[in-house]
Short mmCIF file of C-alpha atoms and ligand atoms in Angstrom, two decimals:
data_model
loop_
_atom_site.label_atom_id
_atom_site.label_comp_id
_atom_site.label_asym_id
_atom_site.label_seq_id
_atom_site.Cartn_x
_atom_site.Cartn_y
_atom_site.Cartn_z
CA MET B 1 0.20 0.12 -0.08
CA ARG B 2 1.23 3.43 -0.87
CA GLY B 3 -0.20 5.47 1.99
CA GLN B 4 1.85 2.48 4.88
CA SER B 5 5.32 2.97 3.24
CA HIS B 6 4.90 6.76 2.92
CA ARG B 7 3.83 7.00 6.33
CA ARG B 8 6.76 5.18 7.64
CA ARG B 9 9.03 7.15 5.52
CA SER B 10 7.30 10.80 6.91
CA ARG B 11 8.01 9.42 9.87
CA ALA B 12 11.67 9.50 9.50
CA THR B 13 11.53 12.35 7.39
CA ALA B 14 9.72 14.33 10.54
CA ALA B 15 12.79 13.23 12.67
CA VAL B 16 14.82 15.06 10.38
CA ALA B 17 12.41 18.15 10.55
CA GLY B 18 12.67 18.14 14.06
CA LEU B 19 16.26 17.84 14.38
CA VAL B 20 16.77 20.49 11.94
CA ALA B 21 13.99 22.47 13.95
CA GLY B 22 15.84 21.59 17.23
CA GLY B 23 19.00 23.07 15.32
CA ALA B 24 17.23 26.58 14.11
CA THR B 25 16.18 27.03 17.84
CA LEU B 26 19.74 26.41 19.30
CA GLY B 27 21.05 29.07 16.02
CA VAL B 28 18.88 31.35 16.27
CA GLY B 29 19.26 31.68 20.24
CA GLU B 30 23.00 32.12 19.87
CA LEU B 31 22.37 34.58 17.42
CA ALA B 32 20.19 36.55 19.87
CA ALA B 33 22.84 36.02 22.82
CA GLY B 34 25.13 37.44 20.57
CA ALA B 35 23.47 40.71 21.14
CA VAL B 36 22.43 39.79 24.66
CA ASP B 37 24.99 38.12 26.54
CA ARG B 38 26.99 34.86 25.64
CA SER B 39 25.99 33.10 28.67
CA ALA B 40 21.83 33.84 28.15
CA ALA B 41 22.22 31.15 24.92
CA PRO B 42 19.75 28.78 26.08
CA PHE B 43 22.66 25.82 25.66
CA LEU B 44 24.98 27.65 27.26
CA ALA B 45 22.20 28.62 30.31
CA VAL B 46 21.41 25.14 30.58
CA GLY B 47 24.59 23.76 30.97
CA ASN B 48 25.86 26.33 33.49
CA ALA B 49 22.93 25.72 35.40
CA ALA B 50 23.39 21.89 35.25
CA VAL B 51 26.81 22.59 36.37
CA ASP B 52 25.53 24.73 39.63
CA LEU B 53 22.76 22.05 40.76
CA THR B 54 24.65 19.02 39.93
CA PRO B 55 25.21 17.05 43.52
CA GLU B 56 28.32 17.07 45.19
CA TRP B 57 28.81 13.21 44.64
CA LEU B 58 28.16 13.45 41.05
CA LYS B 59 30.63 16.10 40.23
CA SER B 60 32.38 13.89 42.44
CA TRP B 61 32.45 10.93 40.62
CA ALA B 62 32.26 12.59 37.37
CA VAL B 63 35.46 14.70 38.25
CA SER B 64 37.31 11.28 39.10
CA THR B 65 35.93 9.56 35.91
CA PHE B 66 36.36 12.07 33.25
CA GLY B 67 39.20 14.21 35.02
CA GLU B 68 39.18 17.97 33.08
CA ASP B 69 37.16 16.42 30.16
CA ASP B 70 34.23 16.45 32.09
CA LYS B 71 32.66 19.08 30.85
CA LEU B 72 33.28 18.31 27.37
CA VAL B 73 31.40 15.34 28.12
CA LEU B 74 28.51 17.04 29.79
CA LEU B 75 28.28 19.02 26.86
CA GLY B 76 28.10 15.99 24.76
CA GLY B 77 25.67 14.38 26.59
CA MET B 78 23.26 17.44 26.41
CA GLY B 79 23.79 17.56 22.95
CA ALA B 80 22.84 14.05 22.33
CA VAL B 81 19.83 14.18 24.71
CA LEU B 82 18.65 17.41 22.70
CA ALA B 83 18.96 15.52 19.44
CA LEU B 84 17.34 12.78 20.68
CA PHE B 85 14.25 14.96 21.98
CA SER B 86 14.41 16.77 18.75
CA LEU B 87 13.77 13.88 16.52
CA ILE B 88 11.20 12.60 18.80
CA GLY B 89 9.17 16.39 18.31
CA GLY B 90 9.53 15.97 14.83
CA MET B 91 7.51 12.74 14.74
CA LEU B 92 5.38 14.00 17.76
CA GLU B 93 3.87 16.95 15.41
CA LEU B 94 3.35 14.78 12.31
CA TRP B 95 1.31 12.53 14.89
CA ARG B 96 -0.56 15.60 15.93
CA ARG B 97 -0.14 19.36 14.63
CA TRP B 98 1.26 21.52 17.70
CA TYR B 99 2.22 18.26 19.86
CA GLY B 100 5.96 18.61 18.52
CA VAL B 101 5.58 22.76 18.77
CA ALA B 102 4.14 22.14 22.89
CA ALA B 103 7.48 19.88 23.20
CA LEU B 104 9.61 22.48 22.06
CA VAL B 105 7.94 25.53 23.97
CA ALA B 106 8.43 23.05 27.35
CA LEU B 107 12.25 22.75 26.37
CA GLY B 108 12.48 26.35 26.01
CA ALA B 109 10.67 27.06 29.20
CA VAL B 110 13.33 25.28 31.02
CA ALA B 111 16.15 26.87 29.23
CA ALA B 112 14.49 30.43 29.50
CA VAL B 113 14.16 29.75 33.51
CA ALA B 114 17.87 28.40 33.41
CA ALA B 115 19.00 31.47 31.96
CA LEU B 116 16.72 34.10 34.10
CA ASN B 117 18.32 32.18 37.12
CA ARG B 118 21.91 32.69 36.32
CA PRO B 119 23.87 35.01 38.94
CA THR B 120 24.06 37.72 36.57
CA ALA B 121 21.22 37.70 34.80
CA GLU B 122 18.61 40.32 33.56
CA PRO B 123 15.33 39.80 32.11
CA SER B 124 16.68 40.32 28.82
CA TRP B 125 18.63 37.22 28.84
CA ALA B 126 14.86 35.40 28.19
CA VAL B 127 15.22 37.15 24.67
CA PRO B 128 17.52 34.09 22.95
CA THR B 129 15.67 31.57 24.32
CA VAL B 130 12.25 32.70 23.09
CA SER B 131 13.43 33.84 19.69
CA GLY B 132 15.00 30.65 19.09
CA VAL B 133 11.63 28.97 20.15
CA ALA B 134 9.83 31.02 18.04
CA ALA B 135 11.81 30.23 15.00
CA GLY B 136 12.31 26.50 15.85
CA ALA B 137 8.69 26.34 16.59
CA ALA B 138 7.73 27.85 12.81
CA MET B 139 10.30 25.51 11.40
CA LEU B 140 8.59 22.76 12.31
CA VAL B 141 4.81 23.76 11.81
CA VAL B 142 6.12 24.59 7.88
CA LEU B 143 8.40 21.32 7.60
CA VAL B 144 5.86 18.98 9.16
CA ASP B 145 3.11 20.53 6.74
CA ARG B 146 4.85 19.48 3.94
CA LEU B 147 4.81 15.75 5.03
CA ARG B 148 1.69 15.45 5.90
CA VAL B 149 0.04 12.06 3.83
CA PRO B 150 -3.52 12.57 3.26
CA GLU B 151 -5.45 9.22 4.14
CA ARG B 152 -6.41 8.50 1.02
CA VAL B 153 -4.50 10.68 -1.96
CA ALA B 154 -7.98 11.10 -3.47
CA ASP B 155 -9.57 12.74 -0.41
CA THR B 156 -7.90 15.64 -1.14
CA GLY B 157 -7.78 15.49 -4.75
CA GLU B 158 -3.61 16.12 -4.46
CA SER B 159 -2.50 15.22 -7.73
CA ALA B 160 0.87 12.97 -8.01
CA THR B 161 2.75 16.17 -9.65
CA GLN B 162 1.55 18.15 -6.52
CA PHE B 163 2.65 15.69 -4.07
CA ARG B 164 6.19 15.31 -5.47
CA ARG B 165 6.33 19.16 -5.51
CA ARG B 166 5.44 19.33 -1.53
CA ARG B 167 8.38 16.79 -1.09
CA ARG B 168 10.72 18.87 -2.96
CA GLN B 169 9.81 21.88 -0.87
CA PHE B 170 10.21 20.07 1.94
CA LEU B 171 13.92 18.91 0.90
CA LEU B 172 14.80 22.65 -0.28
CA LEU B 173 12.97 24.27 3.20
CA THR B 174 15.05 21.51 5.19
CA THR B 175 18.41 22.51 3.76
CA ALA B 176 17.74 25.99 3.65
CA ALA B 177 16.71 25.93 7.50
CA ALA B 178 19.38 23.63 8.61
CA GLY B 179 22.06 26.00 6.47
CA LEU B 180 20.57 29.13 8.39
CA ALA B 181 20.66 27.53 11.57
CA VAL B 182 24.55 27.02 11.03
CA VAL B 183 24.82 30.51 9.86
CA ALA B 184 22.73 32.34 12.66
CA ALA B 185 24.69 29.94 15.34
CA VAL B 186 27.95 31.26 13.76
CA GLY B 187 27.28 34.43 13.67
CA GLY B 188 25.84 34.98 16.93
CA ARG B 189 29.44 33.80 17.89
CA ARG B 190 30.85 36.34 15.98
CA LEU B 191 28.42 39.26 17.19
CA GLY B 192 28.97 38.58 20.65
CA GLY B 193 32.39 37.20 19.89
CA SER B 194 33.72 38.79 21.59
CA ARG B 195 36.48 35.88 22.09
CA ASP B 196 38.54 36.45 19.15
CA ASP B 197 38.50 40.46 20.22
CA VAL B 198 39.62 39.78 23.44
CA LEU B 199 42.40 37.22 22.15
CA ALA B 200 43.56 40.31 19.97
CA ALA B 201 43.81 42.87 22.64
CA ARG B 202 45.01 40.19 24.95
CA GLU B 203 48.11 39.91 22.20
CA ARG B 204 48.48 43.80 22.10
CA LEU B 205 48.98 44.02 25.82
CA ARG B 206 52.18 44.83 27.22
CA PHE B 207 53.10 45.10 30.91
CA PRO B 208 55.40 47.59 32.57
CA ALA B 209 58.49 46.02 34.30
CA PRO B 210 58.26 44.83 37.92
CA THR B 211 58.93 47.07 40.05
CA GLU B 212 61.36 45.11 42.09
CA PRO B 213 63.59 42.97 40.64
CA LYS B 214 62.35 39.68 38.79
CA ALA B 215 61.42 36.39 41.00
CA ARG B 216 64.69 35.22 40.97
CA VAL B 217 64.83 31.46 41.24
CA PRO B 218 67.53 30.14 42.71
CA SER B 219 69.76 27.53 41.16
CA GLY B 220 69.10 23.71 42.04
CA VAL B 221 65.50 24.26 42.16
CA THR B 222 64.65 21.45 39.64
CA LEU B 223 66.28 18.27 39.34
CA ASP B 224 67.38 16.29 36.33
CA VAL B 225 65.37 13.05 36.73
CA GLU B 226 63.29 11.91 33.68
CA GLY B 227 59.51 12.02 34.34
CA ILE B 228 59.32 14.50 36.89
CA THR B 229 56.82 17.13 37.49
CA GLY B 230 58.79 20.34 35.91
CA PHE B 231 59.37 22.48 38.38
CA ARG B 232 57.51 25.46 36.95
CA THR B 233 54.32 24.58 34.93
CA PRO B 234 54.13 25.91 31.43
CA ASN B 235 50.80 27.54 30.77
CA PRO B 236 49.34 25.26 28.40
CA ASP B 237 49.50 22.48 31.10
CA PHE B 238 48.28 24.14 33.96
CA TYR B 239 45.31 22.72 35.35
CA ARG B 240 41.86 24.20 35.14
CA VAL B 241 39.04 24.07 37.71
CA ASP B 242 36.09 26.35 37.32
CA THR B 243 32.39 25.92 36.96
CA ARG B 244 32.12 27.26 33.14
CA LEU B 245 31.54 25.59 30.47
CA ASP B 246 32.63 28.28 27.97
CA VAL B 247 35.19 30.78 29.31
CA PRO B 248 34.51 34.66 30.05
CA ALA B 249 35.94 36.77 27.43
CA ILE B 250 36.22 40.11 29.13
CA ARG B 251 37.89 42.72 27.14
CA PRO B 252 41.16 44.89 29.34
CA ASP B 253 39.12 47.88 28.23
CA ASP B 254 35.81 47.08 29.77
CA TRP B 255 37.27 45.78 32.83
CA ARG B 256 36.80 47.41 36.30
CA LEU B 257 37.33 46.48 39.83
CA ARG B 258 35.02 47.59 42.17
CA ILE B 259 36.31 47.55 46.35
CA HIS B 260 33.43 48.06 48.98
CA GLY B 261 31.58 47.09 51.51
CA MET B 262 33.20 47.33 55.04
CA VAL B 263 35.42 49.98 53.76
CA GLU B 264 36.49 53.53 54.30
CA ARG B 265 35.90 54.66 50.72
CA GLU B 266 34.97 52.71 47.83
CA VAL B 267 37.77 52.09 45.17
CA GLU B 268 36.89 51.65 41.55
CA LEU B 269 39.98 50.79 39.12
CA ASP B 270 40.39 50.23 35.27
CA PHE B 271 42.81 48.26 33.88
CA ASP B 272 45.40 50.49 33.01
CA ASN B 273 44.72 52.05 36.35
CA VAL B 274 46.11 48.93 38.04
CA LEU B 275 49.42 48.19 35.77
CA ALA B 276 49.98 52.05 36.95
CA LEU B 277 50.20 51.03 40.51
CA GLY B 278 53.33 49.18 39.84
CA LEU B 279 53.43 45.27 39.53
CA VAL B 280 55.39 42.70 41.44
CA GLU B 281 56.15 39.04 40.32
CA ARG B 282 55.99 36.26 42.81
CA MET B 283 55.97 32.13 42.15
CA ILE B 284 53.51 30.39 43.93
CA THR B 285 52.33 26.82 43.65
CA LEU B 286 48.61 26.47 43.17
CA THR B 287 46.38 23.69 44.22
CA CYS B 288 42.70 22.47 44.00
CA VAL B 289 41.01 21.30 47.11
CA SER B 290 38.90 18.43 44.77
CA ASN B 291 42.91 17.02 44.13
CA GLU B 292 42.77 13.18 45.38
CA VAL B 293 45.86 11.84 46.65
CA GLY B 294 48.58 11.57 44.17
CA GLY B 295 46.64 13.58 41.87
CA GLU B 296 47.38 16.13 39.17
CA LEU B 297 45.37 19.53 40.32
CA ALA B 298 48.48 21.49 41.42
CA GLY B 299 50.69 23.74 39.26
CA ASN B 300 53.54 26.33 40.04
CA ALA B 301 53.55 29.61 38.14
CA VAL B 302 55.59 32.82 37.82
CA TRP B 303 52.39 35.57 38.30
CA LEU B 304 52.70 39.33 37.74
CA GLY B 305 50.37 41.68 39.61
CA TYR B 306 49.73 43.88 42.18
CA PRO B 307 49.86 42.91 46.08
CA THR B 308 46.10 42.41 47.45
CA ALA B 309 47.54 44.00 50.95
CA ALA B 310 48.26 47.32 49.04
CA LEU B 311 44.84 47.23 47.02
CA LEU B 312 42.95 46.80 50.18
CA GLU B 313 44.85 49.50 51.58
CA ARG B 314 43.80 51.94 49.67
CA ALA B 315 40.08 51.46 50.29
CA GLY B 316 40.76 51.18 54.20
CA PRO B 317 38.85 47.94 55.50
CA SER B 318 36.90 48.17 58.71
CA PRO B 319 39.03 46.30 62.02
CA ASP B 320 35.34 44.69 62.04
CA ALA B 321 35.50 43.07 58.82
CA ASP B 322 37.15 39.27 58.56
CA MET B 323 36.24 38.37 55.00
CA VAL B 324 36.77 39.22 51.67
CA LEU B 325 33.64 38.20 49.28
CA SER B 326 35.36 38.67 45.82
CA SER B 327 33.01 37.99 42.54
CA SER B 328 33.65 36.60 39.12
CA VAL B 329 32.27 38.69 36.25
CA ASP B 330 29.69 35.40 35.93
CA GLY B 331 28.56 36.35 39.58
CA PHE B 332 30.63 32.91 41.42
CA THR B 333 31.97 33.84 44.59
CA ILE B 334 34.96 33.07 46.86
CA SER B 335 35.21 34.49 50.33
CA THR B 336 38.62 34.62 51.35
CA PRO B 337 39.80 35.74 55.39
CA LEU B 338 40.63 39.34 55.38
CA THR B 339 44.17 38.23 57.04
CA ALA B 340 45.12 36.10 53.97
CA LEU B 341 44.75 39.33 51.31
CA THR B 342 46.40 41.68 53.98
CA ASP B 343 49.62 39.79 55.97
CA GLY B 344 52.77 40.00 54.60
CA ARG B 345 52.48 36.80 52.40
CA GLY B 346 52.19 38.05 49.09
CA ALA B 347 48.78 37.89 47.56
CA LEU B 348 48.24 39.18 44.39
CA LEU B 349 45.24 40.82 41.98
CA ALA B 350 47.38 38.96 38.80
CA VAL B 351 47.62 39.90 35.39
CA GLY B 352 50.23 37.99 33.88
CA MET B 353 51.17 34.15 34.09
CA ASN B 354 54.49 32.91 33.45
CA GLY B 355 55.67 35.63 31.57
CA GLU B 356 52.70 36.66 29.59
CA PRO B 357 49.03 37.77 30.18
CA LEU B 358 46.90 35.84 32.21
CA PRO B 359 45.34 32.89 29.55
CA LEU B 360 41.58 33.44 28.85
CA GLU B 361 41.12 29.98 31.01
CA HIS B 362 42.82 31.15 33.76
CA GLY B 363 40.88 34.40 34.39
CA PHE B 364 42.07 36.85 31.98
CA PRO B 365 42.49 39.90 32.54
CA ALA B 366 42.83 39.69 36.26
CA ARG B 367 42.34 37.03 39.10
CA LEU B 368 43.75 36.77 42.83
CA VAL B 369 46.56 34.39 44.13
CA VAL B 370 46.88 33.78 47.26
CA PRO B 371 49.82 31.37 48.63
CA GLY B 372 48.88 28.79 51.12
CA LEU B 373 44.63 28.45 50.50
CA TYR B 374 43.14 26.46 48.36
CA GLY B 375 41.81 27.85 44.94
CA TYR B 376 38.50 27.75 45.72
CA VAL B 377 38.71 30.17 48.84
CA SER B 378 40.65 32.47 47.19
CA ALA B 379 41.79 32.07 43.60
CA THR B 380 38.91 34.15 42.01
CA LYS B 381 39.24 34.15 38.10
CA TRP B 382 37.80 36.83 36.00
CA VAL B 383 37.67 38.87 38.95
CA VAL B 384 35.41 41.90 39.23
CA ASP B 385 33.99 42.66 42.49
CA LEU B 386 36.03 42.82 46.48
CA GLU B 387 33.40 43.04 48.96
CA VAL B 388 35.05 43.24 52.53
CA THR B 389 32.51 41.90 54.87
CA ARG B 390 32.38 39.44 57.77
CA PHE B 391 32.29 35.33 57.47
CA ASP B 392 28.84 35.62 59.65
CA ARG B 393 27.51 38.01 57.00
CA ALA B 394 27.94 36.01 54.20
CA THR B 395 28.72 32.59 52.16
CA ALA B 396 30.15 31.60 48.69
CA TYR B 397 29.68 29.49 46.04
CA TRP B 398 31.48 26.24 47.38
CA THR B 399 30.63 27.03 51.18
CA ASP B 400 27.05 26.95 49.71
CA ARG B 401 27.69 23.67 49.07
CA GLY B 402 29.24 22.43 52.12
CA TRP B 403 32.90 22.90 51.54
CA ALA B 404 34.71 24.06 54.32
CA GLU B 405 34.96 27.73 55.18
CA ARG B 406 38.81 27.72 56.12
CA ALA B 407 40.97 25.89 53.74
CA PRO B 408 44.50 26.16 54.59
CA ILE B 409 46.65 23.28 51.79
CA LYS B 410 47.49 20.60 53.33
CA ILE B 411 50.88 18.85 53.26
CA ALA B 412 51.05 16.74 49.94
CA SER B 413 53.87 14.42 48.04
CA ARG B 414 53.75 12.79 45.32
CA ILE B 415 55.69 10.09 43.34
CA ASP B 416 55.90 10.74 40.02
CA VAL B 417 58.46 8.25 38.56
CA PRO B 418 57.98 5.59 38.71
CA GLY B 419 54.62 5.45 37.41
CA SER B 420 51.98 2.89 38.71
CA PHE B 421 52.80 -0.45 37.73
CA ALA B 422 55.71 0.23 36.20
CA LYS B 423 58.47 -2.47 35.31
CA LEU B 424 61.76 -1.95 36.46
CA PRO B 425 65.04 -3.38 36.04
CA THR B 426 66.62 -4.74 39.16
CA GLY B 427 69.53 -2.57 39.76
CA ARG B 428 69.77 1.14 40.91
CA ASN B 429 66.26 2.87 40.21
CA VAL B 430 64.94 6.52 40.65
CA VAL B 431 62.23 7.33 42.93
CA ALA B 432 61.10 11.17 42.61
CA GLY B 433 58.20 13.66 42.49
CA VAL B 434 57.27 16.45 44.24
CA ALA B 435 55.97 17.54 47.71
CA TRP B 436 54.10 20.86 48.64
CA ALA B 437 52.84 22.89 51.96
CA GLN B 438 52.50 26.36 51.01
CA ARG B 439 53.43 28.81 53.69
CA ARG B 440 55.32 26.49 55.38
CA GLY B 441 57.14 24.53 53.10
CA ILE B 442 58.67 21.52 52.91
CA SER B 443 61.97 19.97 55.39
CA ARG B 444 62.03 16.22 54.52
CA VAL B 445 60.56 13.66 52.26
CA GLU B 446 60.90 9.97 53.13
CA VAL B 447 60.19 6.54 50.83
CA GLN B 448 59.34 3.48 52.16
CA VAL B 449 59.77 0.50 50.29
CA ASP B 450 56.85 -2.05 51.15
CA ASP B 451 57.09 -2.41 54.62
CA GLY B 452 60.63 -1.61 55.35
CA PRO B 453 62.50 1.78 57.01
CA TRP B 454 61.24 5.09 56.19
CA GLN B 455 64.32 6.51 54.06
CA ARG B 456 65.07 9.56 53.43
CA ALA B 457 64.65 11.50 49.96
CA GLU B 458 67.12 14.42 48.62
CA LEU B 459 65.28 17.52 48.51
CA ALA B 460 65.92 19.93 45.52
CA ALA B 461 66.66 23.76 46.41
CA GLU B 462 63.45 26.03 48.25
CA ALA B 463 62.56 28.53 45.92
CA SER B 464 60.16 29.79 48.75
CA VAL B 465 57.75 28.13 51.15
CA ASP B 466 55.08 28.77 48.86
CA VAL B 467 56.51 26.46 46.06
CA TRP B 468 56.55 23.38 45.70
CA ARG B 469 59.84 21.24 46.31
CA GLN B 470 61.37 18.42 44.02
CA TRP B 471 62.50 14.91 45.72
CA TYR B 472 64.22 11.77 44.90
CA TRP B 473 65.58 8.69 45.98
CA PRO B 474 68.08 6.36 44.78
CA TRP B 475 66.38 2.59 44.94
CA ASP B 476 68.65 -0.22 44.71
CA ALA B 477 65.80 -2.93 44.18
CA ASP B 478 67.43 -6.46 44.45
CA GLU B 479 64.01 -8.13 45.04
CA PRO B 480 62.56 -9.27 41.86
CA GLY B 481 58.35 -9.12 42.42
CA ASN B 482 55.99 -6.53 43.22
CA HIS B 483 56.77 -4.24 45.74
CA THR B 484 54.75 -0.93 46.83
CA LEU B 485 56.58 2.59 47.07
CA ARG B 486 55.36 5.38 49.60
CA VAL B 487 56.27 8.79 50.26
CA ARG B 488 55.43 11.32 53.02
CA ALA B 489 56.54 14.80 53.61
CA THR B 490 57.24 17.05 56.79
CA ASP B 491 56.76 20.67 56.82
CA GLY B 492 58.65 23.46 57.49
CA ASP B 493 57.05 23.66 61.03
CA GLY B 494 58.14 19.92 61.15
CA GLU B 495 54.87 18.79 61.15
CA LEU B 496 54.59 14.96 59.47
CA GLN B 497 51.98 14.58 56.34
CA THR B 498 49.28 12.44 58.28
CA ASP B 499 48.59 8.95 56.76
CA GLU B 500 45.16 9.20 57.77
CA GLN B 501 42.95 8.85 54.64
CA ALA B 502 40.54 11.84 53.75
CA PRO B 503 38.54 11.83 50.52
CA PRO B 504 38.64 15.89 48.91
CA PHE B 505 35.33 16.86 50.81
CA PRO B 506 35.14 18.99 52.74
CA GLU B 507 38.68 20.47 53.31
CA GLY B 508 40.99 18.60 51.02
CA SER B 509 42.35 14.77 50.99
CA SER B 510 45.05 13.75 52.90
CA GLY B 511 47.11 10.13 53.05
CA TRP B 512 50.09 8.34 51.99
CA HIS B 513 50.64 8.12 48.10
CA SER B 514 51.73 4.96 46.83
CA VAL B 515 52.28 3.17 43.33
CA VAL B 516 53.02 -0.32 42.99
CA VAL B 517 55.68 -1.59 40.56
CA THR B 518 57.22 -4.71 39.52
CA VAL B 519 60.88 -5.44 39.71
CA ASN B 520 62.40 -8.47 37.19
N1 MTE Z 601 35.88 32.53 38.64
C1 MTE Z 601 36.06 31.54 39.00
N2 MTE Z 601 37.16 31.64 39.26
C2 MTE Z 601 37.69 30.18 40.23
C3 MTE Z 601 36.58 29.50 40.04
C4 MTE Z 601 35.36 29.32 39.22
O1 MTE Z 601 34.63 28.42 39.40
N3 MTE Z 601 34.92 30.15 38.64
N4 MTE Z 601 37.63 28.14 40.47
C5 MTE Z 601 38.44 27.78 41.80
C6 MTE Z 601 38.82 26.78 41.97
S1 MTE Z 601 38.26 25.87 42.77
C7 MTE Z 601 40.43 26.78 41.88
S2 MTE Z 601 41.18 25.13 41.94
C8 MTE Z 601 40.97 27.89 40.79
C9 MTE Z 601 41.84 27.34 40.00
O2 MTE Z 601 42.49 28.11 39.04
P1 MTE Z 601 43.10 27.56 37.78
O3 MTE Z 601 41.78 27.01 36.94
O4 MTE Z 601 43.62 28.56 37.10
O5 MTE Z 601 44.27 26.41 37.85
O6 MTE Z 601 40.55 28.85 40.58
C10 MTE Z 601 39.08 29.24 41.61
N5 MTE Z 601 38.80 30.25 41.04
MO1 MO Z 602 39.52 24.05 43.35
#
């Protein structure tokens, strides 16, 4: 029967129409977001909201399973789910007129609510979703209409020629719509598309020479051991942790920092003001609280910036204040003890990283870097606001989610070589890695083979107490078989790293790192 096979084919074609309409929704959404705000695009708004709503256990699982690819996995998963919904939406629309449209509007409502509830959202943030849904719905109706198969061709009196024409129209329209969706999406990115502009502005930036002698790194801080973590982490290798799916793009010319709250006088600075204050360089090892024992979420860089102590001094913090609530351009917040920003430890409002402007992913054009505190309580990227306040008056993004209010970095040590399950020859082998205990420094590292005695490792020179320290221990491996190598460090105050196992939540992991190797 002609009607039957046509209907089956129509269903598949309607699914394609649904996919195109879904694409048009997102494409037009991107286009409108170009005029409103990048983060108001429906796809990103939903993704960023999903990140904020994800329960702690799921987030930990995602980070431990996918590592730094967790964002890609989330975006890919969302894309797949949306594609599936779109296919089904197309078929729904064919089944009953307006059903597919209703499904699209329902999804759109979710996206609009997500966009309107972003921390820095304004009412206009609904516009991208609303215009996207309007375009997508119109497309769905028009396209699926071309597909409706009359119950009996005779009923409508449609001739075979007319039927074919209708099909041709469908093909043309679908192709045009798909093309338009892509053009709209790309156009939207360009329009708001600050990213290219901002990258160009970043390339043009020139910083004044540091007002103090360069952060001179003493000799002997690097060991010549193959496979050991590099002493200074190159920017492209530096770990990235934040709640953003995309990366905020801020032109230095548009950037302002406001200091307010419990202060004698409010201060507002633009980027040139900051550069004119005079910048200093400091080497600081940054660490994420989510780092597992033996994990990779730590990096060491030379930061160029203006000391936060001097910066806050300009505003005159009240003696009753004990905290600074810093915000990034997207409304992410961090609470930092006021003393950590004003005592002599050299916390910075940083603009440079390893001899270049901050990479966009690491907070361009300005961020905080504070020695000794995990990133989530100190290292605000894309920072635009410092509110001097009190811990009993305000909370921040992660502390609202149960993470500790005070989070000094714990003593940590890691075996980089040999790697887990390495096969080693008998005889002389090298065991090596890094250890850190910012603010206190590392005074000793020891290695244990199986249940043998703890053996003192050689330490590379110390750059400063706020910088990790490389170590190595020559191992004469005589006994073939499996062996466990274990490491522990002692900080500059003489405190031994605890062997008590703790997960990252709520104040950082602890425990001794070990690797199992085979000697033969
Ligand atoms: N704006 C913003 N700043 C942020 C975060 C964030 O999610 N948003 N994450 C913090 C966390 S948890 C860490 S560990 C550091 C990581 O800095 P990096 O990505 O430059 O290594 O940034 C901190 N600053
Ligand atoms: Mo972190």
